[in-house]
Coordinates of C-alpha atoms in Angstrom, one line a residue:
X1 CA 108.0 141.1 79.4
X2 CA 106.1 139.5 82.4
X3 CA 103.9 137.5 79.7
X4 CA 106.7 136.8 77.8
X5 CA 107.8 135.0 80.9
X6 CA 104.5 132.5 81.3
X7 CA 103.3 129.8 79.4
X8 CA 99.9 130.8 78.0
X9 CA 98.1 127.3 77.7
X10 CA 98.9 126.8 81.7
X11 CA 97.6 130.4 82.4
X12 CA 94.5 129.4 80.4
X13 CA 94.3 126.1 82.4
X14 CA 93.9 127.9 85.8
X15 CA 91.4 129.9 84.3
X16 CA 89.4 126.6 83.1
X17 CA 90.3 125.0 86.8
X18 CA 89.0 127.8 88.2
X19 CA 85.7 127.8 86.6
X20 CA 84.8 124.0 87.2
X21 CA 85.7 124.7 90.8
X22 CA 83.1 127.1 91.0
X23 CA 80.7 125.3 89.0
X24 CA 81.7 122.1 91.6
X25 CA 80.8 124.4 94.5
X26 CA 77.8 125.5 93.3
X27 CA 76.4 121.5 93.0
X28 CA 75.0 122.3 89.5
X29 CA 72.7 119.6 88.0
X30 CA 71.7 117.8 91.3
X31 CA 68.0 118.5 91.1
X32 CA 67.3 117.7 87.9
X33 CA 67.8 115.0 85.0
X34 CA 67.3 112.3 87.4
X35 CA 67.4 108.6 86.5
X36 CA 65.6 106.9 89.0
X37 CA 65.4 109.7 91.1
X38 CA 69.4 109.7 91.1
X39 CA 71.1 112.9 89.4
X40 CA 73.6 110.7 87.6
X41 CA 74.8 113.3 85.2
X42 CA 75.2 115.8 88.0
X43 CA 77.3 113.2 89.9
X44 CA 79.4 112.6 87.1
X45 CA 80.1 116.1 86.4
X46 CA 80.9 116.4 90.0
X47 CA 83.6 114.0 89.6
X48 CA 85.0 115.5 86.2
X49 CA 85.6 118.6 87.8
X50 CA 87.9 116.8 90.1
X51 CA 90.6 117.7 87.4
X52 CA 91.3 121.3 89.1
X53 CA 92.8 120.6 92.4
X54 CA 95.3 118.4 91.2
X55 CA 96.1 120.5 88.2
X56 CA 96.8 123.6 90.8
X57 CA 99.1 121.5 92.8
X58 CA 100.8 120.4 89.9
X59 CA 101.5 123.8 88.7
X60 CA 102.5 125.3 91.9
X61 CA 104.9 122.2 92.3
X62 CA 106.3 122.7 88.7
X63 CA 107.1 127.0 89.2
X64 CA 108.1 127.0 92.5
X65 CA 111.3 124.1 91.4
X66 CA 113.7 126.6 90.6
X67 CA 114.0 128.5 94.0
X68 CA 113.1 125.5 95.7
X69 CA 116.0 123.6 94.2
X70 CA 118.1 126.5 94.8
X71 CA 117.3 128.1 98.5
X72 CA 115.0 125.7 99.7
X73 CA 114.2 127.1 103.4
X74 CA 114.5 130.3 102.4
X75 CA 111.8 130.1 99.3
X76 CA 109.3 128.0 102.2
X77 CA 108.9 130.9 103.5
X78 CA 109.0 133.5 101.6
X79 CA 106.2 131.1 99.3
X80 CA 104.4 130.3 102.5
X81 CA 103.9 133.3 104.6
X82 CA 102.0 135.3 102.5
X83 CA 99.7 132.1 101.6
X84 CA 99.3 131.8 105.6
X85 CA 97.9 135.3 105.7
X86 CA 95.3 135.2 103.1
X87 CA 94.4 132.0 104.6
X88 CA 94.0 133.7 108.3
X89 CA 92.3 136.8 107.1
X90 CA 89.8 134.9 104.8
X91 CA 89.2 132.1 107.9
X92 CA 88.2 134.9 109.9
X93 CA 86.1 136.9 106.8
X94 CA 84.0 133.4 106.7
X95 CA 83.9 133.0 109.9
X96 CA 82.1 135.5 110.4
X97 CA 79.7 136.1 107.6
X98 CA 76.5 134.1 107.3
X99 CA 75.6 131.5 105.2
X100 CA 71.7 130.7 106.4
X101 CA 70.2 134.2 105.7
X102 CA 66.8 133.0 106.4
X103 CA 68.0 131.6 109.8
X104 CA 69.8 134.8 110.5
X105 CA 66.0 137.1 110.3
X106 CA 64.3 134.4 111.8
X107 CA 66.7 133.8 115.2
X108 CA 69.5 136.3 114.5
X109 CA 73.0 136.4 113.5
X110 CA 74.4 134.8 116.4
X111 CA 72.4 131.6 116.5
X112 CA 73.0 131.1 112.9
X113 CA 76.8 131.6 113.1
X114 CA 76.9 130.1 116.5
X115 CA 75.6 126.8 115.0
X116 CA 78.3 126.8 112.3
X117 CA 81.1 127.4 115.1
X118 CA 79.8 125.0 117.5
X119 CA 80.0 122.5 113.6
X120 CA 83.8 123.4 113.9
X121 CA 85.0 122.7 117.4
X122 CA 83.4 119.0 117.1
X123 CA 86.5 118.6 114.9
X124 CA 89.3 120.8 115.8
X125 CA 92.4 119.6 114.0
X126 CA 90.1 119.1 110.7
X127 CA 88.9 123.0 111.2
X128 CA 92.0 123.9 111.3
X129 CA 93.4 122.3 108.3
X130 CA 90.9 123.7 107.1
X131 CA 90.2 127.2 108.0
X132 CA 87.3 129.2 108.2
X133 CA 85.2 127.5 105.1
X134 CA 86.0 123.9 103.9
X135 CA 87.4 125.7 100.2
X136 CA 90.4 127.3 102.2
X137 CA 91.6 123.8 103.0
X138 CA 93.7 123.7 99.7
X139 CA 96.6 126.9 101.5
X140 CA 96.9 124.5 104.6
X141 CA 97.5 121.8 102.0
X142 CA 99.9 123.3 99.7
X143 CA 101.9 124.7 102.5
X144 CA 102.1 121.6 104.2
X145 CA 103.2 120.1 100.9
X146 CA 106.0 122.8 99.8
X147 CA 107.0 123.1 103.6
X148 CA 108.0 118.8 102.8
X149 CA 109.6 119.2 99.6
X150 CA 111.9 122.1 101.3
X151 CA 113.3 120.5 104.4
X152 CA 113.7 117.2 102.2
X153 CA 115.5 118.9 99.3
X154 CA 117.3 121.3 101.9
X155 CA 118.7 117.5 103.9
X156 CA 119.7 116.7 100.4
X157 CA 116.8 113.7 100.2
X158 CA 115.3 114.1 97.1
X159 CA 115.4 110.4 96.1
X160 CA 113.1 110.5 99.5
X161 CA 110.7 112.5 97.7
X162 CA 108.2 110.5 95.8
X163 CA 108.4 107.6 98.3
X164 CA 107.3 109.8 100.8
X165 CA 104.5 111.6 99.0
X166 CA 103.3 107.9 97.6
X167 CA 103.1 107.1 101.5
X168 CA 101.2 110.0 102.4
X169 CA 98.7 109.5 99.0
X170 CA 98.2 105.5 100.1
X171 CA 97.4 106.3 103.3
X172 CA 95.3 109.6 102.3
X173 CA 93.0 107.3 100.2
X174 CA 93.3 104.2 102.6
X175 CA 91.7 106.8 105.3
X176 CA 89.4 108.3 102.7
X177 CA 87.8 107.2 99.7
X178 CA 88.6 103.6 100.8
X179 CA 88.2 103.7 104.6
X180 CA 85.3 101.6 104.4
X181 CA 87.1 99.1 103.4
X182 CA 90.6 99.6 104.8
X183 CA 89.1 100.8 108.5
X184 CA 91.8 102.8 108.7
X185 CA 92.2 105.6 111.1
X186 CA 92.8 109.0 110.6
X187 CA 93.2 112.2 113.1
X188 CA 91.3 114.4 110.0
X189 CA 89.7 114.4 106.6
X190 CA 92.3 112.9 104.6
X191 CA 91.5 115.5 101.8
X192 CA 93.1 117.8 104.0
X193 CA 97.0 118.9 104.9
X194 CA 99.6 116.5 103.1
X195 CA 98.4 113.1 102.4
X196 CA 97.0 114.3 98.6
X197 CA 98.5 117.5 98.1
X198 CA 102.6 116.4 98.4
X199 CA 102.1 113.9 95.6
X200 CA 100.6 116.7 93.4
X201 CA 103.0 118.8 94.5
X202 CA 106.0 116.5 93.9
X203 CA 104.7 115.6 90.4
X204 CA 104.9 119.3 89.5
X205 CA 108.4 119.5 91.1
X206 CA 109.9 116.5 89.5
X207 CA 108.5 117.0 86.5
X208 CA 110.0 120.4 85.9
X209 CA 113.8 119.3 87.9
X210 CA 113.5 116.4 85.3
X211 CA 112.5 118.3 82.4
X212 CA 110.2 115.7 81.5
X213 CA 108.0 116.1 78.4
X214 CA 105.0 114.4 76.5
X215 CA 103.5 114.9 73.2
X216 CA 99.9 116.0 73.3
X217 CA 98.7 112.3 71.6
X218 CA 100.4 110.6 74.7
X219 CA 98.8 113.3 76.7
X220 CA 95.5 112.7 75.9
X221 CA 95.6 108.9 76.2
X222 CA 97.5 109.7 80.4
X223 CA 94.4 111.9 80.9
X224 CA 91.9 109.9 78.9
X225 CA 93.1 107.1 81.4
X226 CA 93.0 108.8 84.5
X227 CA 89.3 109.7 84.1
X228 CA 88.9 106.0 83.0
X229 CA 90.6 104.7 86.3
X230 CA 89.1 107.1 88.2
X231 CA 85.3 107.0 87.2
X232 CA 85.6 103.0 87.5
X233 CA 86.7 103.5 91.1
X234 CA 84.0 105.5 92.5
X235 CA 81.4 103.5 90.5
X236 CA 83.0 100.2 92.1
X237 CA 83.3 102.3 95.7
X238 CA 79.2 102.6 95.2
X239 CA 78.1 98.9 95.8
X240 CA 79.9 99.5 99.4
X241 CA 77.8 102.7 99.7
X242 CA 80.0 105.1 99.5
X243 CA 78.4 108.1 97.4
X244 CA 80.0 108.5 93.6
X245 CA 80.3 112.2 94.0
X246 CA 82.2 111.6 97.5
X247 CA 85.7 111.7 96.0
X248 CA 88.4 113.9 95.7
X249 CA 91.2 112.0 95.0
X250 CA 91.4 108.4 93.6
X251 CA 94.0 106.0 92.7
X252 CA 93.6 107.3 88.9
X253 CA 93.3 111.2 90.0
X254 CA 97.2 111.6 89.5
X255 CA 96.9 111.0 86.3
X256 CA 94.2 112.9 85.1
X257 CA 96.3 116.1 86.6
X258 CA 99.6 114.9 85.2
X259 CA 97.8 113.8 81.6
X260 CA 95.5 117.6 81.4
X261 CA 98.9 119.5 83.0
X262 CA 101.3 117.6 79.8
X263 CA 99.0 118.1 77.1
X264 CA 98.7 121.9 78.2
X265 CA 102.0 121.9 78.1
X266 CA 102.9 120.5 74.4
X267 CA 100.6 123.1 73.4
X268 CA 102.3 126.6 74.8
X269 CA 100.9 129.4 72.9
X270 CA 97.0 128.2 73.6
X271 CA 95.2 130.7 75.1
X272 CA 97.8 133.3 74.2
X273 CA 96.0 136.8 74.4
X274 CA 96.4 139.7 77.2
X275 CA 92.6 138.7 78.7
X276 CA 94.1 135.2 79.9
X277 CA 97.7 136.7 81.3
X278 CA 95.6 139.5 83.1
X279 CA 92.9 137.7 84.6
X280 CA 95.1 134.6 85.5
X281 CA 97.1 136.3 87.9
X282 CA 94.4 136.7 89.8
X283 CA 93.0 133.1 90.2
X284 CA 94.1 132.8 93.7
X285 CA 92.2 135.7 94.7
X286 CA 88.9 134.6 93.2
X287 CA 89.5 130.8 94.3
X288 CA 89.3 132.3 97.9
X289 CA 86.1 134.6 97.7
X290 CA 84.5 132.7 95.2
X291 CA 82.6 130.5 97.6
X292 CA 81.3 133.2 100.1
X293 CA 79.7 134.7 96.5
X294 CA 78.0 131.3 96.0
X295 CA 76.5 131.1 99.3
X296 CA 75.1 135.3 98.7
X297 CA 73.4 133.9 95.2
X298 CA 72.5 130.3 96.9
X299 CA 70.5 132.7 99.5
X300 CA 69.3 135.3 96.6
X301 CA 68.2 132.7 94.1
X302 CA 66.4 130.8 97.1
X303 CA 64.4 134.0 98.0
X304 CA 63.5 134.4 94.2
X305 CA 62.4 130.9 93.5
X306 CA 64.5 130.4 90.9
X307 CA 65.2 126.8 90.4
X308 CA 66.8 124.2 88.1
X309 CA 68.9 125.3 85.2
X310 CA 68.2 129.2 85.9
X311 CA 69.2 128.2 89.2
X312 CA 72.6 126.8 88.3
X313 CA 73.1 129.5 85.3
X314 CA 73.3 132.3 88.2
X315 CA 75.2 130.9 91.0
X316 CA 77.8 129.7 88.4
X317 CA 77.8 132.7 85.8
X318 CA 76.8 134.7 88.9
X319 CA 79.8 133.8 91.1
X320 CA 82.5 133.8 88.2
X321 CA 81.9 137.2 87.5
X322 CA 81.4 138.7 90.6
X323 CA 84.1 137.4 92.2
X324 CA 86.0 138.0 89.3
X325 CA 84.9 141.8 89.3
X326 CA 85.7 141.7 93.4
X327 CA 89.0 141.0 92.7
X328 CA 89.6 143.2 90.1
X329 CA 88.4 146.1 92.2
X330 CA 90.0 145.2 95.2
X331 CA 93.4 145.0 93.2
X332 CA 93.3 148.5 92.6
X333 CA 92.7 149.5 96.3
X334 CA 94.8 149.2 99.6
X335 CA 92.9 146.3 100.6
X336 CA 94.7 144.3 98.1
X337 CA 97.6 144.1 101.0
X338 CA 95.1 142.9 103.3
X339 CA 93.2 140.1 101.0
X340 CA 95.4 138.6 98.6
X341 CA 99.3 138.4 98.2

């Protein structure tokens, strides 16, 4: 009954997101297939995995419209205190656990994690949006975001919704990607709390509370132009020197998640098998171990000397199926309580 419920092609999309966030994290193809000493087609597969973020947003935006139309205040935080736990107890798990395990043998645990700490308290506000590892940043962000929608939809301001998050996103990117240009300032890394993640957010919400549709050739051509706008922008960004594989949001990002999120959509029943409805369920969970596991294999392949495409076949391959496995296991013990929802 529960899978009845879902819509495969969306559960099979976190799955997808999932994987190139992984594959992101683990910086595969930066060390080799170099033009001119540049790895251009690691950079631009950098930037296609950009796709993920927004898409989660999107979704959570689009299934939490119901009860956020209904109860607003009450759904913030009954949606938004269990996301604030995992994001404490995982903070303080990466806190704590080494990243440099050479450093560690050679001048011990506390001068390795002491480093990273000291890292974190040169930036406060930004550690805290944050948390513990610069992954966890996306809980703050999507609290931050729902938290908005609620008290606006609660004051009966919807119509104040997407001006709002358009505000936030302009000045996000004006402090960002663009601040080189703009000068603007900003208390924190835009990517961080609400400027990018309440017009994902939003898109999701208003797109369900409107009931809005597209067929999957229209689909295409939104996401097909997203990447389009988007790839353009960070090429253009280069001749100011700012790095192509800097970006997480763009002007065109919105509409590679709203194009990828619709054609998913017109296509329900993709991806329809027990394997994606089991292991989706799960996706937060792995999103917020995954990267300790690629920091274990960036330390065990480094020890090995394994390098180049074995190197980026592990730590990808590696980490999606370990953490996956981790999860699994953990669901089936009492520490599920304590690590996940």
């Amino acid at each position: 009954m529960e899978n009845s419920k879902k819509i495969a092609s969306l559960e099979l999309g976190r799955l997808v997101a999932m994987f190139a966030i992984i594959a992101l994290h683990s910086q595969v193809f930066m060390t080799y297939l170099l033009m001119d000493d540049i790895p251009v087609f690691g950079y631009a597969f950098n930037q296609f995995t950009r796709f993920a973020v927004p898409f989660f947003f999107i979704l959570s935006g689009y299934f939490i419209q119901p009860k956020l139309t209904a109860v607003p205040l009450k759904t913030v935080q009954s949606y938004c205190a269990p996301l604030l736990k995992i994001w404490l107890v995982w903070s303080a798990l990466c806190l704590v656990m080494p990243f440099n395990w050479k450093k560690v043998t050679e001048n011990g645990y506390l001068t390795e994690r002491t480093g990273y700490w000291n890292w974190l308290t040169q930036n406060p506000i930004n550690a805290i949006m944050e948390g513990g590892m610069v992954h966890l940043w996306f809980i703050p962000a999507l609290i931050i975001a729902v938290a908005i929608i609620g008290v606006l939809v609660h004051l009966k301001k919807t119509t104040w919704l997407i001006p709002v998050a358009v505000i936030l996103y302009v000045y996000g990117l004006a402090g960002g990607s663009y601040q080189t240009l703009t000068e603007v300032w900003t208390p924190f890394f835009t990517r961080n709390g609400p400027f990018f993640s309440t017009l994902m957010v939003v898109i999701g919400f208003e797109l369900r509370r409107r009931a809005i549709t597209l067929s999957s050739t229209k689909a295409t051509l939104l996401l097909l132009t997203g990447f389009t706008i988007h790839f353009s922008e960070a090429y253009w960004l280069t001749k100011f020197d700012i790095p192509f594989k800097l970006h997480d949001f763009l002007i065109g990002t919105p509409l590679i998640g709203i194009g990828l999120f619709f054609l998913l959509l017109s296509k329900p029943r993709l991806g329809h098998h027990p394997i994606t409805f089991g292991l989706s369920k799960h996706v937060l969970g792995i999103y917020v171990c995954h990267l300790l596991f690629v920091v274990v294999l960036l330390n065990i392949t480094a020890m090995m000397g394994i390098t180049l495409a074995m190197r980026d076949f592990v730590i990808v391959f590696g980490t999606a199926t370990v953490s996956t496995m981790f999860v699994l296991i953990m669901d089936k013990t009492p520490f599920k309580r304590i690590l996940f929802r």
